[in-house]
XYZ file of C-alpha atoms in Angstrom:
530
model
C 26.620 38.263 -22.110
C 24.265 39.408 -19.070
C 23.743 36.675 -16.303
C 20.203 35.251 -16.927
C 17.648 37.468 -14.529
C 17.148 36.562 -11.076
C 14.202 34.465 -9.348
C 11.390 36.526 -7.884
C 10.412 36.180 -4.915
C 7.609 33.904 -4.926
C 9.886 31.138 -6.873
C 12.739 31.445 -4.245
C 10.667 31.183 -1.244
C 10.002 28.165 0.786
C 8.594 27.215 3.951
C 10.328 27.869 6.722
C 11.902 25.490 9.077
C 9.164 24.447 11.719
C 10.276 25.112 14.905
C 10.674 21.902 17.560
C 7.285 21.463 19.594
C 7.369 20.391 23.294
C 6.425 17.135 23.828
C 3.203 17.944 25.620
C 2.281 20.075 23.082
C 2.951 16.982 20.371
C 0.665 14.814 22.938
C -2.154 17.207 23.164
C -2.191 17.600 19.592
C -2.037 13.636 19.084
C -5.151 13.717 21.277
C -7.176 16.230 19.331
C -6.091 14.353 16.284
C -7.160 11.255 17.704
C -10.354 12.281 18.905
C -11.377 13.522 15.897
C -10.683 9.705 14.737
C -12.635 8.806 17.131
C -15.753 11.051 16.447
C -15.989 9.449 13.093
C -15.973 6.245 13.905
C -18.292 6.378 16.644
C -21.292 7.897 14.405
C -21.137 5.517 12.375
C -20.969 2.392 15.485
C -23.169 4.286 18.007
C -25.801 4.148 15.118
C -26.032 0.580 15.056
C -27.398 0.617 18.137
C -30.004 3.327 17.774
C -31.128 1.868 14.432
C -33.534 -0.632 16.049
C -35.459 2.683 17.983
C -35.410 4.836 14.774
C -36.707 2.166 12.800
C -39.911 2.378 15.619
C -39.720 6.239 16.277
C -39.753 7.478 12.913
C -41.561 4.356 11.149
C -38.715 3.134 8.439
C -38.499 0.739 6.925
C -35.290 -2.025 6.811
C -34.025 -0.276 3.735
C -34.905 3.335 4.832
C -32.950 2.250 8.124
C -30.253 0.963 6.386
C -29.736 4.512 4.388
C -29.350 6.315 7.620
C -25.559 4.523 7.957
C -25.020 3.972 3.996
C -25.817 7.995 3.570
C -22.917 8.732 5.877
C -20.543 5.879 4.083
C -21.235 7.335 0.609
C -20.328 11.630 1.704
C -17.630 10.399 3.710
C -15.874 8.330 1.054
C -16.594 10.323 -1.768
C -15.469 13.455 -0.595
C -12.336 12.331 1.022
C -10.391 12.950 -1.698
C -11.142 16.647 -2.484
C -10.810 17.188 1.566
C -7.022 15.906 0.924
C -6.183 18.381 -2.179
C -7.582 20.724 0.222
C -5.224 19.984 3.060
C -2.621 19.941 0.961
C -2.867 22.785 -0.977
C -4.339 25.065 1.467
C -4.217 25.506 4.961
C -4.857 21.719 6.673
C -5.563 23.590 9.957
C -8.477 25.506 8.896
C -9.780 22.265 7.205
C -9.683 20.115 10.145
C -10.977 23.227 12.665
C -14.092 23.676 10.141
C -14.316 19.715 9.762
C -14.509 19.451 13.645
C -17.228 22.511 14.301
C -19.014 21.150 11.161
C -19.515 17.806 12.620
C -20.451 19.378 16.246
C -23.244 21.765 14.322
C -25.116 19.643 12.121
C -24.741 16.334 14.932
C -26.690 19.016 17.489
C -29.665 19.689 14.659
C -29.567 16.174 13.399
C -30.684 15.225 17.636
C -33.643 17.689 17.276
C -34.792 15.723 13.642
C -37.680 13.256 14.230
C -38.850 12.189 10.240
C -36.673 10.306 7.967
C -35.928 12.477 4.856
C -34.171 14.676 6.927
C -32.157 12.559 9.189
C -30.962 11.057 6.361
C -29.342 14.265 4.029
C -28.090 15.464 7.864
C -26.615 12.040 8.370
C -24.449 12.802 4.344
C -23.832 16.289 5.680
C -22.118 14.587 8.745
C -20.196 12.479 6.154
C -19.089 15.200 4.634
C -17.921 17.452 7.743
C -15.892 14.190 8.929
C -14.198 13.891 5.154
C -13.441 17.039 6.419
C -11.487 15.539 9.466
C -9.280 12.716 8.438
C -6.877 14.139 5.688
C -6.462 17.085 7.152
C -5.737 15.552 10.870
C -2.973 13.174 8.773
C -1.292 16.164 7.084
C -1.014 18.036 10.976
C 0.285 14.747 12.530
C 2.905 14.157 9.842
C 4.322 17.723 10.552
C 4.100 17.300 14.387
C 5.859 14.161 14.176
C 8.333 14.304 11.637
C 11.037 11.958 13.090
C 9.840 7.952 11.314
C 9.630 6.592 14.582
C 7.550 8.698 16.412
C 5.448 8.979 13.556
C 5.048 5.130 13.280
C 3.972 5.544 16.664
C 1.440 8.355 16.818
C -0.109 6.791 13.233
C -0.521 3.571 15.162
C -2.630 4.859 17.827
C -4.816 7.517 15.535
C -5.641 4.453 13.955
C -6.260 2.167 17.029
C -8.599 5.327 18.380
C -10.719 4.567 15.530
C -10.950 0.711 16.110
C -11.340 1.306 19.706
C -14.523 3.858 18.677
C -15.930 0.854 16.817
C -16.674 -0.604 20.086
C -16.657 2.127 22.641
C -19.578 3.727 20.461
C -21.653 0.022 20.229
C -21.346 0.265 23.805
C -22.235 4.265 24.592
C -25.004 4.033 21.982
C -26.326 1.169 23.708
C -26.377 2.761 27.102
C -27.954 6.117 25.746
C -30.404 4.638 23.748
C -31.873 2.128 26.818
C -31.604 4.573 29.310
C -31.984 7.727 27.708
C -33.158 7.911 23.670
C -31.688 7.848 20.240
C -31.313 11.770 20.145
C -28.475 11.590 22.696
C -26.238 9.372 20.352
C -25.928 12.965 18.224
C -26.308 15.136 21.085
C -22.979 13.471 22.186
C -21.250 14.155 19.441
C -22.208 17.708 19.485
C -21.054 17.934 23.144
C -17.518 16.673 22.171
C -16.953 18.207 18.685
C -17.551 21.800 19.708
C -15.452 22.647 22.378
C -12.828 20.357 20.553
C -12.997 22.851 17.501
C -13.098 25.642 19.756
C -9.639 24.079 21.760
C -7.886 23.332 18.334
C -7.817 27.230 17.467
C -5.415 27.740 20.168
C -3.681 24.430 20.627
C -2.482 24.216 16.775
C -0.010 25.895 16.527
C 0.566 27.648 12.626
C 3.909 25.957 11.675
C 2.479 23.036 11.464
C 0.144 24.110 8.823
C 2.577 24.699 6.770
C 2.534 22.614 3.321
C 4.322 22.808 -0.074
C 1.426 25.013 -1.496
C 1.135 27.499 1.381
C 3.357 29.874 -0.045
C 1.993 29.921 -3.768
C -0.438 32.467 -5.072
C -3.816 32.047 -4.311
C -4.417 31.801 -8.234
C -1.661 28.863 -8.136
C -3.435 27.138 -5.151
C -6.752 26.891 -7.057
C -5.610 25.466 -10.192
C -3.846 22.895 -8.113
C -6.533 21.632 -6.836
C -8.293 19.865 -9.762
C -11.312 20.778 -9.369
C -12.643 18.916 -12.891
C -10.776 15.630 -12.012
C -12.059 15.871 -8.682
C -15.372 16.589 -9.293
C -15.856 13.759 -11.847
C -14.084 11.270 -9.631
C -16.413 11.929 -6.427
C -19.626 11.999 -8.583
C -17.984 8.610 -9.920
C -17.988 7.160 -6.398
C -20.976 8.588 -4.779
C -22.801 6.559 -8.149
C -20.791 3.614 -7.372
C -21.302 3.488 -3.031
C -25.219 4.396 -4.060
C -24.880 1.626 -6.890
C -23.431 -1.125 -4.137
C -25.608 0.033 -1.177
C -28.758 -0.631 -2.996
C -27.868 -3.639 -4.553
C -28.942 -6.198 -1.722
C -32.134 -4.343 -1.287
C -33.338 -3.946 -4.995
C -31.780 -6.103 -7.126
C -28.290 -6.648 -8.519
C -30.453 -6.776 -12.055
C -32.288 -3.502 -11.277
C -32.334 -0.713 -13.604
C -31.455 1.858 -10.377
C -28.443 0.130 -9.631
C -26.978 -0.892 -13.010
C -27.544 2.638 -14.582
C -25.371 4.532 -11.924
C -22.840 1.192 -11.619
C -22.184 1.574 -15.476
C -21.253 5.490 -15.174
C -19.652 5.725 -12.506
C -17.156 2.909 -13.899
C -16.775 4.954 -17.175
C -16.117 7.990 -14.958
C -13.418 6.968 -12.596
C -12.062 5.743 -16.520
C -12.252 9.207 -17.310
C -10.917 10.748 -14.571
C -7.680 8.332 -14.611
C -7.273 9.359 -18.170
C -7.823 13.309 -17.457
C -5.332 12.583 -15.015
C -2.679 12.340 -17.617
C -3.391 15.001 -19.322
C -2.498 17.447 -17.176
C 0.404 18.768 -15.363
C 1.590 16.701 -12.017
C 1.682 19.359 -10.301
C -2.319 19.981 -10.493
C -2.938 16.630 -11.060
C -5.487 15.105 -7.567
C -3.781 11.806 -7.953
C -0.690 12.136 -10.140
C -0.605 8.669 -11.894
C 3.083 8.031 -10.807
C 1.719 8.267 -7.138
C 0.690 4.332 -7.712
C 3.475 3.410 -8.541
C 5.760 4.495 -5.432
C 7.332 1.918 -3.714
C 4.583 -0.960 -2.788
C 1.803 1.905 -2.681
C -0.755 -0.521 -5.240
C -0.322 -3.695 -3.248
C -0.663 -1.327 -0.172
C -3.607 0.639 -1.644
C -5.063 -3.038 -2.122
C -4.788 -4.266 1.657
C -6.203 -1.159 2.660
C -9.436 -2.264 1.157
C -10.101 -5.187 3.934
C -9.637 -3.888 7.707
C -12.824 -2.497 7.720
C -14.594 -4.872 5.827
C -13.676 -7.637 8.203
C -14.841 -5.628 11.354
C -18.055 -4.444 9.786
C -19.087 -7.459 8.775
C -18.210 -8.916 12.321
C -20.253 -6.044 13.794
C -23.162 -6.552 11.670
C -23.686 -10.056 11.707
C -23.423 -10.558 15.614
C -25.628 -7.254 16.028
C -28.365 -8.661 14.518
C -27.717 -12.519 15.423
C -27.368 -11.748 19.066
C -30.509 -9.268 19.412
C -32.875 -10.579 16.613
C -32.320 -14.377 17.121
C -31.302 -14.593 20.657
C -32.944 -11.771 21.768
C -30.155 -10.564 23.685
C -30.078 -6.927 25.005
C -28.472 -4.172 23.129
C -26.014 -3.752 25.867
C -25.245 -7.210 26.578
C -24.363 -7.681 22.503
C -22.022 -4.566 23.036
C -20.174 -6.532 25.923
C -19.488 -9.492 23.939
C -18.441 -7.219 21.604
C -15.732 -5.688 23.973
C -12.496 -8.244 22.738
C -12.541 -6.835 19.396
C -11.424 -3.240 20.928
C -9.795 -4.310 23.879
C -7.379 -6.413 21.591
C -7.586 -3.721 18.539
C -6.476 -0.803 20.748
C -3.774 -2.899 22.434
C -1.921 -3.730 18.243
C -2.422 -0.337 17.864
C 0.688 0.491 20.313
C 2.646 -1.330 17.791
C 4.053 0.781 15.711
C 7.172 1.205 16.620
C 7.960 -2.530 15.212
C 7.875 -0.950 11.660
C 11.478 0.739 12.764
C 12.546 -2.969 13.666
C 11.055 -5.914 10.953
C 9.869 -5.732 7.326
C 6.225 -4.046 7.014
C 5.551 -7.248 5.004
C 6.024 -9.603 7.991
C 4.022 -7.283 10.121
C 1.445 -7.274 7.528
C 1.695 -11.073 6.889
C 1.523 -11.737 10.391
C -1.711 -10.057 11.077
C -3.302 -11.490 7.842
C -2.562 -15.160 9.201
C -4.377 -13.952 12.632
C -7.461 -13.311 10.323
C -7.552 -16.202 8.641
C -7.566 -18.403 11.211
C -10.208 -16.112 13.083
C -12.424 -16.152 10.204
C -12.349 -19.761 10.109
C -13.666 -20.044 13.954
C -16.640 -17.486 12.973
C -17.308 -19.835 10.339
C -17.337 -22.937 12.213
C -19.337 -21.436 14.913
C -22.072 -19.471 15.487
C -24.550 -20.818 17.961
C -25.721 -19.904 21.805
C -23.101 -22.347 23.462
C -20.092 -21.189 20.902
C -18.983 -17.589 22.648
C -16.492 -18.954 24.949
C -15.146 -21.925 22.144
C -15.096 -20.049 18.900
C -16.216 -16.567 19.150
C -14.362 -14.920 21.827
C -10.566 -16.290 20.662
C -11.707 -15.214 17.311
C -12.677 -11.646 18.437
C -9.811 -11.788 19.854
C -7.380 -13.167 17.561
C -8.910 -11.535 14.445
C -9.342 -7.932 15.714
C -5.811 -8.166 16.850
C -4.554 -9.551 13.603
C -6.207 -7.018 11.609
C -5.498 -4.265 13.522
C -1.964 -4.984 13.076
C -2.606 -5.434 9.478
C -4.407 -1.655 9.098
C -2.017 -0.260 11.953
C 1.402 -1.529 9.733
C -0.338 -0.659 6.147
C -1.391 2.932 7.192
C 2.299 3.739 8.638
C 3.733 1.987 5.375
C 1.904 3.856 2.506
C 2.738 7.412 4.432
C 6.793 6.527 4.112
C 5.920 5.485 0.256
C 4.720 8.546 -0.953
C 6.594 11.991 0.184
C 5.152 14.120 3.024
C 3.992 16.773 0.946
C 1.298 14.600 -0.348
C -0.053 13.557 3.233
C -3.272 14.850 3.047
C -3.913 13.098 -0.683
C -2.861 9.651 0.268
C -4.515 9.856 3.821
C -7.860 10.794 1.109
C -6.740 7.741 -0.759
C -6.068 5.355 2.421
C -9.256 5.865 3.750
C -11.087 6.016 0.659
C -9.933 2.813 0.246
C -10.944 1.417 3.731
C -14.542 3.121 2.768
C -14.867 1.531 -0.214
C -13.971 -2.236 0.646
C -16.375 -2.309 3.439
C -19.254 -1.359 1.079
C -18.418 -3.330 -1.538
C -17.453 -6.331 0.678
C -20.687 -6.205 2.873
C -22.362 -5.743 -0.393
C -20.816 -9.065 -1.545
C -21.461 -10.728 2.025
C -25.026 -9.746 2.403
C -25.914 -11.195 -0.812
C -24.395 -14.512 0.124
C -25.860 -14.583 3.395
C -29.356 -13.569 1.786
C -28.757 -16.637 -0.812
C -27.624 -19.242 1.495
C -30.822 -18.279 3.796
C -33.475 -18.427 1.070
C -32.477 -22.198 0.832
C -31.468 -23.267 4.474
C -34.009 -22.273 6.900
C -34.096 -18.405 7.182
C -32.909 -15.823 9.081
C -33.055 -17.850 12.596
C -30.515 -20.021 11.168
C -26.322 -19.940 11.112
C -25.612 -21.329 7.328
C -25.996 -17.770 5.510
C -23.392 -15.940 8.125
C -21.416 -19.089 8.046
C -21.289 -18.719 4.242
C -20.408 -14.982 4.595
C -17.481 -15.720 6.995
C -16.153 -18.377 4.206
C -16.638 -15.891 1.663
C -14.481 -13.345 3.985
C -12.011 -16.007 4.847
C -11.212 -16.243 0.640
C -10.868 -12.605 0.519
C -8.110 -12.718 3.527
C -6.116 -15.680 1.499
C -6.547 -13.631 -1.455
C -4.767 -10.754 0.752
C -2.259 -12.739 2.179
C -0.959 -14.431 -1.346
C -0.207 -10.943 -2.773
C 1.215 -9.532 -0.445
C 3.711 -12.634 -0.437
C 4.169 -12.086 -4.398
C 4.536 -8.396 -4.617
C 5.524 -6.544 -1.429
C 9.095 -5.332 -2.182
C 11.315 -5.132 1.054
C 14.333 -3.771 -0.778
C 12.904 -0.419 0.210
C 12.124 -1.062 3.755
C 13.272 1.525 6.140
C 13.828 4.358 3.006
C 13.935 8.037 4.453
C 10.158 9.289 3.423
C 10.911 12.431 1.169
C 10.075 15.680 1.847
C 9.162 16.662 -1.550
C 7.784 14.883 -4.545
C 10.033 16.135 -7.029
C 13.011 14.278 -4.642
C 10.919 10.929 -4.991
C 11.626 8.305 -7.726
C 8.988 6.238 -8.141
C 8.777 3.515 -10.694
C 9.086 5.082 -14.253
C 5.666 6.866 -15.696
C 5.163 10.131 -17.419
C 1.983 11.595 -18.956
C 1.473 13.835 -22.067
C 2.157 16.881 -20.601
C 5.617 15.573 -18.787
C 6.887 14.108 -22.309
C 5.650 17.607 -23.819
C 7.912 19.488 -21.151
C 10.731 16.853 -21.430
C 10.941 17.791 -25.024
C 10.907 21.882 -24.461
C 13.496 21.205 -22.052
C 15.586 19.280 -24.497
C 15.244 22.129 -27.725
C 16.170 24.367 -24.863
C 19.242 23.266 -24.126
C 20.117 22.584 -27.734
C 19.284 26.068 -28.799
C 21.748 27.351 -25.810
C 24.840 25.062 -26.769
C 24.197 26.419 -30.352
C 24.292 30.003 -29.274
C 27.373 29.512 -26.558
C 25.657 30.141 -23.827
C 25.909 28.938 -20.445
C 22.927 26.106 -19.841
């Protein structure tokens, strides 16, 4: 009988052994990484405080104004998750380099725009370019820091970059917009992005690139990408985000944002179904990937950080300079507790190596709470020092450690070679709470206001903050219920086929099960070896 033929080439290779970086090199890298955090989060804050001068310069109005952030908010989300198939499949250095330079381009010709239309589609392209970013950026730093502690550690901090943006662009937006104008908030960004691009085609070095698709043909690589499941599932949420965003403005009733709200539910149906149907190897999010190890419950908690700091950000904004007529920069320094104490959790990653995620988690959650209640409780000129500044404090802290501890636990659920989908997924999921949250909380706050004295009074926010404070308790209970610690402190995989998750299979896995099965059968008939 002849031995069965041998494997070619292309089925026997795999990616070789990265070779040990210095640590400098690991810390420049971090930085670039982090930076690019950092640029996304700062056009989106630095904006806040150049909305008031495009509203004047370019003669929006408040729901024009308010589609110059949401157009960002809807490209970025919706696109994250293609940006993450790309990073995996392909090569995540290229994505992140042309992420980077894309951002620095469009940022330098959105700073020449003066006339709304086009501010706004530049302001989508930007989301896009920074989709671009993220995933890609989480796939690199996985491979650069492979060891679970030092990746803890260097997730904790690309994360506390981007909470520390929050504020650092309030505050750098403020200053350029009073002292200079609103074209130098994207000017800056231009001015950073490019020769960061430029900097990250030498400093990356290619092993790191390297990802469980690199070495398959580049046939292979494009069917793995799912381009029909990803394509209906980011038309599904860029319906949704535009469905949400223009609820408070038109109408929850409204035909233009029940029409799109209806589809894109049915769609993301579809595309959860399509995902079934097709291998696991091509499939963008494999349906087993939910049910790793705590990844739902995970997935869930992911959907607040922002939320809470967003809706911080844009009550006070407007409270402090609208009602109180307080200067853009003066707002920003009150503002300055939330990133001094967010950037300070974010060095805490290293205590997911020591205590249960959960009690990390649970912890940072009860730090919320109790914030949220003092933002209820008070909201007036005399209550900085007595209720707002412990509760900047306090909260930012406690949800930082909340988004810090959930970002480093859902990358050791799901095995590295899927890095650059569930970074897509992560912050998809960050994306989406805040815009259906603030959604939620604008509504209230609108409500409460018709009925108790207007804008100029407290009783709408302080409803908002209430509402906020159930969707924290709402956190905190399930994560008490269903967080499992019995896999604490598991070795994250290096492959997906070495991962067990919780038992699921689609059509095409039972079809293969059962091929495999005949297979075998026919062999034992015929005496062969199986």
């Amino acid at each position: 009988m002849l031995p069965p033929p041998p494997l070619s080439t292309a089925e026997t290779s795999v990616p070789p052994e990265p070779k040990k970086l210095s640590r400098t090199r690991r810390l420049i890298l971090l930085f670039m990484f982090c930076l690019a955090q950092f640029l996304d989060a700062f056009n989106n804050s630095a904006l806040f405080s150049a909305i008031p001068a495009l509203e004047v310069s370019m003669n929006m109005t408040e729901s024009q104004s308010t589609w110059v952030i949401s157009a960002f908010q809807l490209t970025f989300a919706s696109f994250l998750l293609i940006s993450g198939r790309i990073s995996d499949v392909y090569n995540p250095k290229t994505a992140f380099i042309g992420g980077v330079s894309g951002l620095g381009v469009i940022s330098l010709c959105a700073g020449f725009v003066n006339e709304t239309i086009p501010i706004v589609v530049l302001r989508a392209l930007i989301g896009i370019a920074s989709a671009m970013t993220i995933p890609s950026a989480l796939t690199l730093l996985v491979n650069v820091f492979p060891d679970p502690l030092e990746q803890a550690r260097a997730i904790g901090v690309f994360g506390g970059c981007g909470a520390a943006a929050n504020v650092i662009g309030l505050t750098i937006g403020a200053i350029l917009v009073q002292w200079a104008s609103y074209h130098w908030v994207f000017w800056f960004v231009a001015i950073v992005a490019v020769p960061a691009a430029l900097a990250c085609v030498i400093v990356i070095p290619p092993e790191v690139s390297n990802t469980k698709d690199n070495i398959e043909p580049a046939a292979a690589k494009w069917k793995s990408l799912d381009i029909l499941g990803v394509s209906i599932l980011t038309i599904a949420l860029i319906l949704f985000i535009f469905a949400v965003t223009s609820g408070s403005t038109d109408g929850w009733a409204s035909v233009i944002v029940l029409v799109p709200l209806i589809i894109s539910i049915l769609m993301v149906i579809g595309f959860f179904y399509w995902e079934t149907l097709i291998p696991v190897d091509r499939a963008a999010i494999p349906p087993r990937t939910w049910f790793y190890r705590n990844f739902f419950i995970l997935f869930a908690v992911a959907l607040l950080p922002f939320l809470w700091w967003f809706t911080v950000f844009t009550i006070f904004t407007t409270l402090w300079q609208n009602v109180f007529e307080w200067s853009a920069i003066s707002s920003t320094v009150h503002m300055f507790p939330i990133g001094v104490t967010a950037f300070a959790m974010s060095f805490t990653g290293s205590l997911s190596r020591i205590f249960s995620p959960k009690w990390l988690i649970l912890t940072g959650l009860s730090f919320c709470m109790v914030a949220t209640v003092l933002l209820a409780l008070g909201g007036g000129r005399q209550d900085y020092w007595p209720y707002i500044f412990p509760a900047f404090s306090l909260g930012s802290a406690g949800i930082m450690l909340t988004y810090t501890h959930t970002m480093i636990a859902i990358f050791q659920s799901a095995p590295s070679s899927m890095a650059g989908t569930v970074g897509a997924v992560f912050n998809g999921a960050l994306q989406f709470g805040s815009a259906i949250g603030l959604a939620g909380v604008s509504s209230i706050e609108t409500s409460v206001e018709a009925i108790h004295g207007g804008s100029h009074e407290y009783r709408g926010r302080a409803a908002a903050f209430w509402f906020l404070f159930t969707i924290v308790s709402i956190q905190f209970i399930s994560v008490s219920i269903f967080y499992d610690r019995s896999t604490d402190h598991i070795p994250q995989p290096e492959n997906a086929k070495h991962e067990t998750p919780a038992p699921q299979s689609t059509h095409f896995d039972e079809k293969l099960k059962n091929a495999k099965v005949t297979m075998i059968e026919n062999a034992e008939h015929a005496d062969l070896p199986v």
